[in-house]
XYZ file of C-alpha atoms in Angstrom:
333
model
C 96.587 140.644 99.696
C 98.860 141.242 102.669
C 99.883 138.282 104.800
C 98.167 138.076 108.184
C 101.221 136.480 109.836
C 102.378 136.303 112.549
C 98.869 136.552 113.970
C 97.802 133.470 111.997
C 100.650 130.931 112.243
C 100.946 128.446 109.381
C 100.624 124.703 109.915
C 104.016 123.234 108.940
C 102.330 120.161 107.389
C 99.786 121.992 105.274
C 99.882 125.483 103.854
C 96.206 126.047 103.003
C 95.552 127.652 99.643
C 94.242 131.251 99.668
C 94.490 131.247 103.444
C 94.438 135.011 104.029
C 91.753 135.517 101.391
C 89.502 132.893 102.986
C 89.877 134.457 106.449
C 89.125 137.891 104.987
C 85.962 136.550 103.292
C 84.812 135.005 106.588
C 85.235 138.356 108.401
C 85.562 136.535 111.734
C 84.631 138.408 114.896
C 86.042 137.004 118.178
C 83.662 134.547 119.765
C 81.835 133.624 116.556
C 81.178 129.969 115.733
C 82.626 128.789 112.414
C 82.710 125.447 110.590
C 85.733 124.066 108.752
C 83.846 121.455 106.738
C 86.990 119.866 105.267
C 89.486 119.715 108.149
C 92.352 117.824 106.460
C 95.564 118.776 108.253
C 93.811 121.673 109.992
C 95.306 124.635 108.141
C 92.096 126.667 107.863
C 91.008 125.624 111.363
C 94.230 127.004 112.839
C 93.682 130.286 111.017
C 90.071 130.510 112.239
C 91.125 129.835 115.831
C 93.857 132.459 115.600
C 91.289 134.971 114.297
C 89.187 134.407 117.426
C 86.545 131.924 116.272
C 85.260 128.850 118.057
C 85.494 126.111 115.433
C 83.602 122.948 114.582
C 85.669 120.962 112.067
C 84.557 117.954 110.042
C 86.332 115.310 107.965
C 85.350 111.905 106.610
C 88.953 110.655 106.733
C 89.585 108.856 110.052
C 93.317 109.661 109.782
C 92.538 113.391 109.775
C 90.346 113.016 112.867
C 92.960 110.993 114.754
C 95.802 113.361 113.898
C 93.685 116.418 114.702
C 93.327 115.474 118.375
C 96.541 117.319 119.240
C 95.019 120.534 117.863
C 91.812 119.879 119.839
C 93.882 119.748 123.019
C 95.872 122.817 122.000
C 92.688 124.802 121.323
C 91.557 124.559 124.943
C 87.873 123.850 124.355
C 87.450 126.084 121.293
C 87.611 123.252 118.732
C 85.164 120.396 118.194
C 86.289 117.744 115.701
C 83.625 115.589 114.020
C 84.076 112.463 111.905
C 81.609 112.599 109.031
C 80.779 113.815 105.523
C 80.431 117.536 104.963
C 77.351 116.882 102.831
C 75.641 116.052 106.122
C 77.064 118.945 108.139
C 73.612 120.185 109.137
C 72.720 116.792 110.621
C 76.100 116.438 112.311
C 75.680 119.846 113.945
C 72.053 119.205 114.942
C 73.081 115.995 116.711
C 75.336 118.167 118.860
C 72.683 120.758 119.615
C 73.944 123.356 117.103
C 71.349 124.827 114.752
C 73.144 127.884 113.328
C 76.708 129.086 112.727
C 78.421 132.304 111.620
C 80.540 130.880 108.817
C 81.306 127.729 106.828
C 84.397 126.978 104.743
C 84.887 124.212 102.169
C 88.251 123.238 100.644
C 87.151 120.847 97.917
C 89.175 117.873 96.726
C 92.022 115.743 98.014
C 94.177 117.062 100.844
C 97.948 117.402 100.726
C 98.133 114.913 103.584
C 96.307 112.297 101.501
C 98.369 112.977 98.374
C 101.650 112.665 100.235
C 100.961 109.177 101.606
C 101.783 106.393 99.165
C 99.545 103.899 100.943
C 96.426 105.991 100.278
C 96.798 105.556 96.510
C 95.870 109.076 95.406
C 99.092 109.998 93.606
C 100.491 108.752 90.305
C 103.920 110.100 91.296
C 104.469 107.389 93.915
C 103.641 103.693 93.789
C 101.045 102.452 96.236
C 97.842 100.426 96.432
C 95.192 101.667 93.999
C 92.832 102.895 96.719
C 91.803 106.617 96.618
C 89.080 106.297 99.293
C 88.883 109.416 101.469
C 86.748 107.689 104.093
C 88.811 104.456 103.907
C 85.668 102.392 103.388
C 83.561 101.209 100.472
C 84.677 100.431 96.923
C 88.302 101.282 96.134
C 89.624 102.574 92.828
C 91.023 99.113 92.067
C 87.678 97.472 92.859
C 85.858 99.783 90.471
C 88.407 99.762 87.640
C 88.547 95.961 87.686
C 84.744 95.507 87.458
C 83.413 98.501 85.454
C 82.827 98.162 81.743
C 84.786 100.173 79.208
C 81.984 102.643 78.540
C 81.492 103.483 82.219
C 85.209 104.092 82.723
C 85.395 106.267 79.598
C 82.421 108.365 80.754
C 84.002 109.009 84.171
C 87.321 110.025 82.616
C 85.599 112.360 80.173
C 83.088 114.027 82.491
C 85.192 114.282 85.663
C 88.649 114.666 84.146
C 87.970 116.538 80.891
C 89.976 113.751 79.246
C 89.336 113.922 75.487
C 90.970 110.539 74.852
C 88.914 108.795 77.507
C 87.845 105.903 75.296
C 91.404 105.036 74.325
C 92.449 105.059 77.997
C 89.427 103.017 79.089
C 90.155 100.414 76.415
C 93.761 100.140 77.647
C 92.651 99.824 81.283
C 90.258 96.985 80.509
C 92.956 95.190 78.489
C 95.468 95.503 81.353
C 93.212 94.230 84.159
C 93.564 93.346 86.946
C 95.194 96.546 88.189
C 96.195 96.864 91.841
C 98.903 99.569 92.025
C 99.006 103.265 91.188
C 102.214 102.815 89.175
C 100.508 100.170 87.034
C 97.581 102.438 86.234
C 99.807 105.431 85.497
C 101.929 103.322 83.132
C 98.850 102.058 81.267
C 97.578 105.632 80.791
C 100.937 106.967 79.608
C 101.333 104.155 77.081
C 97.784 104.599 75.811
C 98.338 108.305 75.168
C 101.838 107.837 73.704
C 103.076 111.016 75.373
C 106.880 111.295 75.196
C 108.852 111.422 78.464
C 109.454 114.922 79.803
C 106.061 116.338 78.860
C 105.191 119.438 80.972
C 102.109 117.720 82.464
C 101.933 114.031 83.304
C 99.317 112.403 81.033
C 97.939 110.454 84.019
C 96.858 113.646 85.815
C 93.335 113.972 84.419
C 92.485 110.280 84.722
C 93.639 110.006 88.339
C 91.616 113.100 89.207
C 88.500 111.731 87.510
C 88.721 108.319 89.183
C 89.196 109.942 92.601
C 86.190 112.229 92.107
C 84.044 109.264 91.089
C 85.129 106.928 93.907
C 84.409 109.576 96.555
C 81.226 111.034 94.986
C 82.888 114.426 95.304
C 80.517 116.387 93.070
C 77.380 114.994 94.713
C 78.962 115.705 98.091
C 79.673 119.300 97.072
C 76.076 119.906 95.974
C 74.771 118.393 99.218
C 77.276 120.380 101.271
C 76.266 123.700 99.721
C 72.600 123.015 100.458
C 73.476 121.988 104.029
C 75.474 125.197 104.502
C 72.487 127.225 103.334
C 70.390 125.556 106.036
C 72.747 126.169 108.976
C 74.188 129.619 108.237
C 72.516 132.330 110.311
C 71.482 135.610 108.629
C 74.703 137.483 107.922
C 76.702 134.233 108.036
C 79.519 133.812 105.521
C 80.191 130.966 103.090
C 83.661 130.470 101.559
C 84.444 127.710 99.043
C 87.860 126.930 97.553
C 87.768 124.588 94.540
C 90.458 123.212 92.240
C 88.505 121.821 89.288
C 86.420 123.605 86.668
C 83.342 121.457 87.268
C 83.512 122.040 91.034
C 83.831 125.772 90.504
C 80.922 125.752 88.063
C 78.713 124.029 90.661
C 79.625 126.639 93.299
C 79.168 129.546 90.870
C 75.765 128.281 89.696
C 74.580 127.611 93.251
C 75.470 131.105 94.456
C 74.112 132.769 91.318
C 70.813 130.930 91.656
C 70.485 131.411 95.415
C 71.299 135.140 95.143
C 68.638 135.744 92.491
C 71.140 135.991 89.658
C 68.793 134.094 87.342
C 65.860 136.404 88.080
C 65.881 137.843 84.576
C 65.531 134.430 82.979
C 66.988 133.551 79.585
C 65.818 132.512 76.146
C 66.378 128.885 77.213
C 64.179 129.068 80.329
C 60.656 130.257 81.076
C 60.317 133.639 82.781
C 60.209 133.438 86.583
C 56.819 133.556 88.254
C 55.636 135.611 91.208
C 56.153 132.504 93.334
C 59.929 132.593 92.794
C 61.828 131.828 95.980
C 63.547 134.604 97.930
C 67.324 134.937 97.622
C 69.145 133.122 100.420
C 72.513 134.762 99.678
C 73.545 138.300 98.872
C 75.291 138.957 95.562
C 78.483 136.848 95.714
C 81.865 138.524 96.009
C 84.103 138.474 92.949
C 85.990 135.226 92.606
C 89.543 135.260 93.953
C 92.567 133.540 92.425
C 96.002 133.111 94.016
C 98.765 135.575 93.311
C 102.114 134.793 91.711
C 103.885 134.611 95.066
C 101.493 131.960 96.388
C 101.678 129.952 93.175
C 105.464 129.937 93.439
C 105.308 128.891 97.102
C 102.579 126.301 96.635
C 102.123 124.783 93.137
C 98.761 123.285 94.201
C 97.367 126.824 94.355
C 97.590 127.345 90.593
C 94.148 125.913 89.868
C 92.400 127.274 92.989
C 89.363 129.557 92.961
C 87.676 131.099 96.002
C 84.009 132.067 95.882
C 82.179 133.569 98.847
C 78.823 135.070 99.773
C 76.810 136.295 102.767
C 73.604 134.578 103.928
C 70.366 136.550 103.941
C 67.446 136.032 106.345
C 65.342 134.211 103.708
C 64.357 130.593 104.464
C 66.564 127.911 102.933
C 65.218 126.393 99.748
C 63.685 122.959 100.200
C 65.253 119.741 98.962
C 68.659 118.136 99.518
C 69.532 116.923 96.047
C 70.853 118.930 93.098
C 68.334 120.721 90.921
C 68.437 120.392 87.146
C 71.021 123.149 86.689
C 73.308 121.588 89.290
C 73.013 118.258 87.474
C 73.846 119.988 84.203
C 76.979 121.486 85.760
C 78.046 118.111 87.122
C 77.760 116.408 83.754
C 79.346 119.093 81.552
């Protein structure tokens, strides 16, 4: 896809993945109201503002909110920045008198700003406190790893990190406790897996990802955020979701397939739908989008990214906040 620059200037701190593709999926018309549900360093928000939208941005990280105030001032009244979880975006908007918006964007996972700061404890490439909390409150990674039993740790590593040697790693973690630093944890994982130095992918990658997802309830938050987006998007409103993990992408794919009537034909594993089946709340989703070679070369984080998008219909939102059985299946695969 062609670059939209210079009309959409890039944030020097954060080059958002699939930036042009996300803006194209949102099809922003000047004066529309859009939500950046995962503000981070503000890369997507800047692009939305430049495309003519008024933006409400949300983030649970207090650092992101504090550092975003300069952009609020720069936007001249066209940006509202909210501290809170995107799983509650409908409530956060309602508290501010907003009941419907034209578009919502999610960029799932840890932000570059969080990864780059040693003191936040997200990265195994730099030593720092074993923290990993996006909201900077609640149980830290160190707290959990030093209290959880071996089976619980192994299950998290397997389900959220696709780590096939999860039990070996969990056994090594328990034996090495207490752990307080990211370098300590990374060393324990590398020794447990006996991967020789110079391997193309650091053996700590999957485990760090899994622990982070667990500590921040990222998959539950995603399911809740998708349902909240369904409730606040006006008919014709656009949803765009960028994910970086196969389980996240599966949740988004299943949500959009279900909400667009993609399961209407049933399957041999499920009973046939009844006449009382709920109306589709989204049109048939667009084809998934992956980054091109040029973006992957410019931004290595883009390599695992997938964009899925869809347009809201006029049908009432489905009831219930929590994940249905198929969402739960996707989260535990």
